[in-house]
GROMACS .gro file of C-alpha atoms in nm:
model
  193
    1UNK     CA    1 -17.210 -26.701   8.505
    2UNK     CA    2 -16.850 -26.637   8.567
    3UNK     CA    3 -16.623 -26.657   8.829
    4UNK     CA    4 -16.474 -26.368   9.059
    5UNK     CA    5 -16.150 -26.323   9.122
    6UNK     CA    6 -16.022 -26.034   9.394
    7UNK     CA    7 -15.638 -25.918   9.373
    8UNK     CA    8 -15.495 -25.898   9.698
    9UNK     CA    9 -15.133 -25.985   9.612
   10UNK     CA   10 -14.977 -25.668   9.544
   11UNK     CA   11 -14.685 -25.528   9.726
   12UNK     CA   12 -14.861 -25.239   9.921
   13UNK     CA   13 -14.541 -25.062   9.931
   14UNK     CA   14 -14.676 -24.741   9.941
   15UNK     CA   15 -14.967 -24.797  10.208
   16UNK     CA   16 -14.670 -24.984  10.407
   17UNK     CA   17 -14.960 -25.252  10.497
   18UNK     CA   18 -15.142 -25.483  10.332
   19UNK     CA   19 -15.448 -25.319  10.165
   20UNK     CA   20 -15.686 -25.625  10.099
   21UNK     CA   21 -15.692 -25.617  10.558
   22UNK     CA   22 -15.793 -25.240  10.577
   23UNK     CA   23 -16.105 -25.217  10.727
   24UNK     CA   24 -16.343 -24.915  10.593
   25UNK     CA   25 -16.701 -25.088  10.583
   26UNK     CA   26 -16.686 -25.275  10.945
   27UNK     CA   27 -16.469 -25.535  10.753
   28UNK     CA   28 -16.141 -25.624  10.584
   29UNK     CA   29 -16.202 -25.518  10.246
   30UNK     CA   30 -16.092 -25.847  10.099
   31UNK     CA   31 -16.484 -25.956  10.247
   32UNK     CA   32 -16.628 -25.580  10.124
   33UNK     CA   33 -16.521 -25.694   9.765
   34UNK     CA   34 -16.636 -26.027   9.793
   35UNK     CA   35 -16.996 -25.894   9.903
   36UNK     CA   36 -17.010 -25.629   9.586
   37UNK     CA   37 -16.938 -25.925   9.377
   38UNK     CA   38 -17.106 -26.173   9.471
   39UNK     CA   39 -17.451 -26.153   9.343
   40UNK     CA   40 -17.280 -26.183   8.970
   41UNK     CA   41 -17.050 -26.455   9.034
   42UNK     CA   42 -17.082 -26.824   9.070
   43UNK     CA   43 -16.789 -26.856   9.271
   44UNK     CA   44 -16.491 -26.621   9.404
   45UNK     CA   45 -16.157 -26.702   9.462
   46UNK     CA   46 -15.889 -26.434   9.700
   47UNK     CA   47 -15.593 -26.410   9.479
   48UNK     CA   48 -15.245 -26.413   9.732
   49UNK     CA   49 -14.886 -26.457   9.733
   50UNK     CA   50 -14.755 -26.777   9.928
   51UNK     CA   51 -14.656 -26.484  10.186
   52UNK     CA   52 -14.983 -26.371  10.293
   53UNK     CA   53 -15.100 -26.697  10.382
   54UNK     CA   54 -15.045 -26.659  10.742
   55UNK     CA   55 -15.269 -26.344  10.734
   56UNK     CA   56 -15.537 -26.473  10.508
   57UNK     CA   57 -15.572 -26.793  10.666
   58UNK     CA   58 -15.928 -26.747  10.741
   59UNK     CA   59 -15.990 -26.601  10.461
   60UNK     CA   60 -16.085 -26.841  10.163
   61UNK     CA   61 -16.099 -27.028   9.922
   62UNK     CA   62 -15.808 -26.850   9.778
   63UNK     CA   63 -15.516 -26.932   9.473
   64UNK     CA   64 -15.194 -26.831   9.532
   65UNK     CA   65 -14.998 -26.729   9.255
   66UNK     CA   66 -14.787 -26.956   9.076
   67UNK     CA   67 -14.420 -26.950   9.121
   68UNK     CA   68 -14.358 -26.880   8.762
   69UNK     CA   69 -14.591 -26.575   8.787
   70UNK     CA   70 -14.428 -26.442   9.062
   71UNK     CA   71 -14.305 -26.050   8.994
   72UNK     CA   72 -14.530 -25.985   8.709
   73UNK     CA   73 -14.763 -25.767   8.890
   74UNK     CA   74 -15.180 -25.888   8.899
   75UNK     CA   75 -15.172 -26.066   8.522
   76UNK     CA   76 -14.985 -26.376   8.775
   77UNK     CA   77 -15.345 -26.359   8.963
   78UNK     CA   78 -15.502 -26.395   8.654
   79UNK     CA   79 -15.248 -26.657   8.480
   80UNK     CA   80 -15.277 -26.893   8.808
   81UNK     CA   81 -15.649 -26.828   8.811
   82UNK     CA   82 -15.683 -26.937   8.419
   83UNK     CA   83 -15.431 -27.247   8.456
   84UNK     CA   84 -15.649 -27.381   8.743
   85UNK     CA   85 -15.993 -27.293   8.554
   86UNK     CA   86 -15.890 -27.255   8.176
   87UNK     CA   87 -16.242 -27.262   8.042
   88UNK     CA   88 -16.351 -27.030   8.324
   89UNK     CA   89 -16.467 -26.625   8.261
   90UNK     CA   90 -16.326 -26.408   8.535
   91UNK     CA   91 -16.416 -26.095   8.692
   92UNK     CA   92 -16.114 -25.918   8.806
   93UNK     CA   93 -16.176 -25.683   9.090
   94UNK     CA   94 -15.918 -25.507   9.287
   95UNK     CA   95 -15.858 -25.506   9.677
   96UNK     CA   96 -15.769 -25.127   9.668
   97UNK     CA   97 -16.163 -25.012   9.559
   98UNK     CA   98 -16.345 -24.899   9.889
   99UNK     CA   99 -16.597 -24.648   9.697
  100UNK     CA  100 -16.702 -24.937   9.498
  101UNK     CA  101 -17.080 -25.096   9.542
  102UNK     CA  102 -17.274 -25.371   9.407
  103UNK     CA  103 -17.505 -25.109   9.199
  104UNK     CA  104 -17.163 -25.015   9.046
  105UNK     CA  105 -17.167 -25.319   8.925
  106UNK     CA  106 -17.532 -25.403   8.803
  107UNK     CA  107 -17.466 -25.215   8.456
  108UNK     CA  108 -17.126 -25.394   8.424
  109UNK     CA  109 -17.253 -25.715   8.451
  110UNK     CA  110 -17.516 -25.643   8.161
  111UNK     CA  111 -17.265 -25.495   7.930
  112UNK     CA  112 -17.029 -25.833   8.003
  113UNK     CA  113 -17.379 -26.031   7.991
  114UNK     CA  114 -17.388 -25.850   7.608
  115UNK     CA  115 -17.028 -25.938   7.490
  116UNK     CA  116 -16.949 -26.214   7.696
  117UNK     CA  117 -16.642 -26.277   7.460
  118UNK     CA  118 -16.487 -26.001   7.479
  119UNK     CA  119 -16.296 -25.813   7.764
  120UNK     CA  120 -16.454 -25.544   7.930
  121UNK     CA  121 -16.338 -25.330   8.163
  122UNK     CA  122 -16.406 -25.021   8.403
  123UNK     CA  123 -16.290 -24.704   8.179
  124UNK     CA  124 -16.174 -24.368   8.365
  125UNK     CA  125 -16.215 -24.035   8.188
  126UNK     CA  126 -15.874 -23.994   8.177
  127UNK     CA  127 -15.892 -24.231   7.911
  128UNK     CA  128 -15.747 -24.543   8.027
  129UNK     CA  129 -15.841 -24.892   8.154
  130UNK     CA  130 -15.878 -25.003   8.498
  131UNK     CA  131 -15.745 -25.356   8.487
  132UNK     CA  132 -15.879 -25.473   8.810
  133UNK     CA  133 -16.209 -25.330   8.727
  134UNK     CA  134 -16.246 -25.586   8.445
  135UNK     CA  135 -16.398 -25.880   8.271
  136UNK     CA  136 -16.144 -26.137   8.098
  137UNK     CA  137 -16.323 -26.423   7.902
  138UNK     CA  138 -16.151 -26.732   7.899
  139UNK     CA  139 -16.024 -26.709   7.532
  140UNK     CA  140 -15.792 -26.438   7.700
  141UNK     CA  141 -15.630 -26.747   7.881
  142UNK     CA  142 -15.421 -26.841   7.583
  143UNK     CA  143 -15.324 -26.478   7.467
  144UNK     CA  144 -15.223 -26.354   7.829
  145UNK     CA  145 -15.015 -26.645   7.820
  146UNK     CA  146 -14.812 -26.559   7.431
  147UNK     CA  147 -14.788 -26.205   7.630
  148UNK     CA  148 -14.625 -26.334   7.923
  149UNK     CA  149 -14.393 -26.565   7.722
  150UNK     CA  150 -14.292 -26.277   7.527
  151UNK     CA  151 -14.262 -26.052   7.867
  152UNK     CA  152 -14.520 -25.793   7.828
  153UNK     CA  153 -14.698 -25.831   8.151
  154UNK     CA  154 -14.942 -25.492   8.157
  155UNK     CA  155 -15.275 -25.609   8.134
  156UNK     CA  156 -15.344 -25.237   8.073
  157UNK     CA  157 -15.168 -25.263   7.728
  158UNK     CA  158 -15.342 -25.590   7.671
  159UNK     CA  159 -15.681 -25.428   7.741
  160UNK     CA  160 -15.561 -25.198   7.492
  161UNK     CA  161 -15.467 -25.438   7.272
  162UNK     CA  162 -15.778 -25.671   7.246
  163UNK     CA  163 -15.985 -25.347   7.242
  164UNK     CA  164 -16.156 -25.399   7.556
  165UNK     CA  165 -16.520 -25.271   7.565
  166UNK     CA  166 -16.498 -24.945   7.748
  167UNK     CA  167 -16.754 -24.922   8.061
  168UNK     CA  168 -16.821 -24.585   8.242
  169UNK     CA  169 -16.989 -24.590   8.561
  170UNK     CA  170 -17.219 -24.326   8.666
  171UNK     CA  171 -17.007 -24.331   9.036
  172UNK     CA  172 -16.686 -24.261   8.888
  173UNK     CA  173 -16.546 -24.271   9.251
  174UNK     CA  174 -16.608 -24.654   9.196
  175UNK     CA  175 -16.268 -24.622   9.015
  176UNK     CA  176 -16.106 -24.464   9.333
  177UNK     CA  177 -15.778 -24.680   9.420
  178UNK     CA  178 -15.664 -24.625   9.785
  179UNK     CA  179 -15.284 -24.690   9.748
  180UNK     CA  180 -15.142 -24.448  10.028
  181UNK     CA  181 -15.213 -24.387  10.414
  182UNK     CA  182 -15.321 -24.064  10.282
  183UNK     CA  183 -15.566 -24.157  10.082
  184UNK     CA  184 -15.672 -24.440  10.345
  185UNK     CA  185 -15.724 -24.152  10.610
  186UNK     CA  186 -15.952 -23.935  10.342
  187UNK     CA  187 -16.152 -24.197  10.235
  188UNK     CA  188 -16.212 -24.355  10.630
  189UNK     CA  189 -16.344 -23.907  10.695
  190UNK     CA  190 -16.522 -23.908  10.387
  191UNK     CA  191 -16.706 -24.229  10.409
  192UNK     CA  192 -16.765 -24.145  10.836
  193UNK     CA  193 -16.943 -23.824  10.692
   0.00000   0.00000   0.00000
């Protein structure tokens, strides 16, 4: 088994709120994500910033990123997550996914279940990585951390990098990442319909 870990520590410049609070399932989505995940994970964990502690005070157990991960972007969730756990497999998941269901996930899980490894991660047909719709073994623990010290942050290039086993889901709209209040008010009509 492996443990889940949802990002909710972003900025959410652009949505102007936080997005792991939006509510598009009769719930905040932080608690949408932790239902779609939770049948594969032994334990999750809500990944903050010391800021949002106020407004995710009921929400738990969480790990707040480490000060010397702060402004790196989600690799911090996954660096604080890996010094507290280091021999600990993650699943990665993003707040931002509300198309995304368990049954999404059921195929992931047995491709991770076949290289468990080896990074694997969500892959859109645009042909890139979706690095909050990922896998990270813990033997990624120690290279994350030669990237950081060196100051490449993008866990997209490190996906890259490491050759990350590509997964496709049939429901591509699994990959959909609300970011905007646009986008927030199309998926609230589309999933009312």
């Amino acid at each position: 088994m492996m443990y889940g870990l949802i990002a909710c520590g972003g900025k959410s410049s652009r949505m102007g709120k936080d997005k792991s609070l939006l509510q598009y399932h009769d719930l905040p989505q932080v608690e949408h994500i932790k239902r779609c995940i939770a049948p594969f994970c032994e334990q999750i964990f809500v990944s903050i910033q010391e800021k949002q502690l106020q407004s995710h005070a009921g929400i738990s157990p969480y790990l707040i990123d480490l000060p010397r991960y702060q402004h790196i972007g989600p690799m911090a969730a996954l660096l604080t997550a890996f010094h507290h756990f280091p021999h600990q497999n993650f699943m990665l998941i993003g707040c931002d996914y509300p198309l995304l269901k368990p049954d999404d996930l059921k195929d992931f899980v047995l491709l991770i279940d076949a290289h468990p490894q080896w990074p694997v991660a969500f892959f859109n047909p645009e042909r890139f990585y979706e690095p909050l719709l990922a896998y990270y073994p813990a033997k990624c623990a120690s290279i994350l951390q030669q990237n950081h010290r060196a100051g490449m942050n993008s866990l997209q290039s490190f996906l890259k990098e490491q050759q990350a086993i590509p997964f496709i889901p049939q429901n591509l709209n699994a990959m959909y990442s609300v970011d905007t209040t646009v986008q927030h008010e199309q998926v609230i009509t589309l999933l009312s319909k």
